[in-house]
């Protein structure tokens, strides 16, 4: 197909690749900073995520690189293992992802409820935000874990460097202005993060030129290696300490990275499928293989682990990308940048990167997200808020595990009936297919319902009946809505949704009058004909 030809849309892909590069450069540096890793490690992961994963992936919109969702795990792992041993865990995680791809584990994301995933991301957002406070203030304070976080934050505010604080505030002002001003958001080739970086360099340059006491010391600037020869360039790569493969702690970290990175990638792929204007199918098992190869190479070269990333992917889609060539181009631009102008990158104040990460942390833990789950009721809110707080104070895996346990308990307390009844296993052309949902439909039923809907024949007529339901998981509602609005139209399937309550919020696509039913679930032939003719 022309849409899958890497060179078919070079004009739009080059432009979008440039945009993603401008977005990714400060994020690669910032995430490395938040992870407690060498800044160059973030660039390596960005380059491999663009060139290698971009080439191997079947997704034409998603872009891979170092991910904010892994910072908490990476930060603790580096502190416990040392960086050289940590790299072995990255290589092992890549190998495990490769295996997951071959055993077709790509559907695993269907079995994680959205409230637990959102709670995990919100908790990670809080951690990122808190960890950047010392960098934003210029304080030499290391944020600890547990309840000691509050004491560390208080200590950070007692050790403020005015020059760094000015740069942080100015950078935040630019980033917030860019987000709030529609005209600025439309400047696709000038992302707010790039403007914040340039402003930070300018302000500090002004301080230095005027011999101001506010000038930022070199210790608080980006410090990338500047090789002067090929031998020096080879020397800047950190070599993994392969004997660490016998350390049980390395394997624990590897498994943790595998789980979190794979889930984050699969969720991102699910989201970017919707962003793709051509609605191309992405084989998630192939994506896991691509991520596995990318992480193995990144670990060997001394880079951070990576995932498919929503921020880069959405920027890619919004800037008009048509094929994965844009992701590959962004990777080459990162490589050219680090080879040609590392001395320019070393002028960037860490405070500007901290400001970028503060905004990322806020977006992940946005108060509107908390309110969103509060409005959905206790069965959605409690697992979300418990996961979020547990991730912050107990660690990421403990937080996700606790959230999953709560979600399962709530499900077991509800109706344990089958999620739906498929009226006919075999049908003839022109038959009306009934899919009747049970009283309670949880996220665990998403995979089975998705499979049923995908197997419906072209040009068929389908009634999805929710008149008897008292609860439907948001994941399933999103699946049904997307099927009706996108997939069904592509296959010529006529879909009627009946009995969906107003609280389910599927806009105006629903017949909400439960009185259309006779004999509980069975619709009259007259009513069926009326529904499909409307």
PDB file of C-alpha atoms in Angstrom, residues 52-58 98 285-295 306:
ATOM      1  CA  UNK A  52      15.890   0.982  15.358  1.00  0.00           C
ATOM      2  CA  UNK A  53      12.424   0.683  16.933  1.00  0.00           C
ATOM      3  CA  UNK A  54      11.005   3.054  14.329  1.00  0.00           C
ATOM      4  CA  UNK A  55      12.237   0.778  11.544  1.00  0.00           C
ATOM      5  CA  UNK A  56      11.151  -2.522  13.156  1.00  0.00           C
ATOM      6  CA  UNK A  57       7.763  -1.351  14.451  1.00  0.00           C
ATOM      7  CA  UNK A  58       4.571  -1.701  12.434  1.00  0.00           C
ATOM      8  CA  UNK A  98      11.381 -10.139  22.621  1.00  0.00           C
ATOM      9  CA  UNK A 285       3.281  -8.675  19.223  1.00  0.00           C
ATOM     10  CA  UNK A 286       5.545  -7.179  16.545  1.00  0.00           C
ATOM     11  CA  UNK A 287       5.714  -4.000  18.622  1.00  0.00           C
ATOM     12  CA  UNK A 288       6.928  -5.956  21.669  1.00  0.00           C
ATOM     13  CA  UNK A 289       9.636  -7.555  19.521  1.00  0.00           C
ATOM     14  CA  UNK A 290      10.711  -4.137  18.211  1.00  0.00           C
ATOM     15  CA  UNK A 291      10.842  -2.701  21.729  1.00  0.00           C
ATOM     16  CA  UNK A 292      12.802  -5.735  22.909  1.00  0.00           C
ATOM     17  CA  UNK A 293      15.462  -5.338  20.212  1.00  0.00           C
ATOM     18  CA  UNK A 294      15.623  -1.589  20.904  1.00  0.00           C
ATOM     19  CA  UNK A 295      16.100  -2.049  24.652  1.00  0.00           C
ATOM     20  CA  UNK A 306      12.483   2.916  26.380  1.00  0.00           C
TER      21      UNK A 306
END
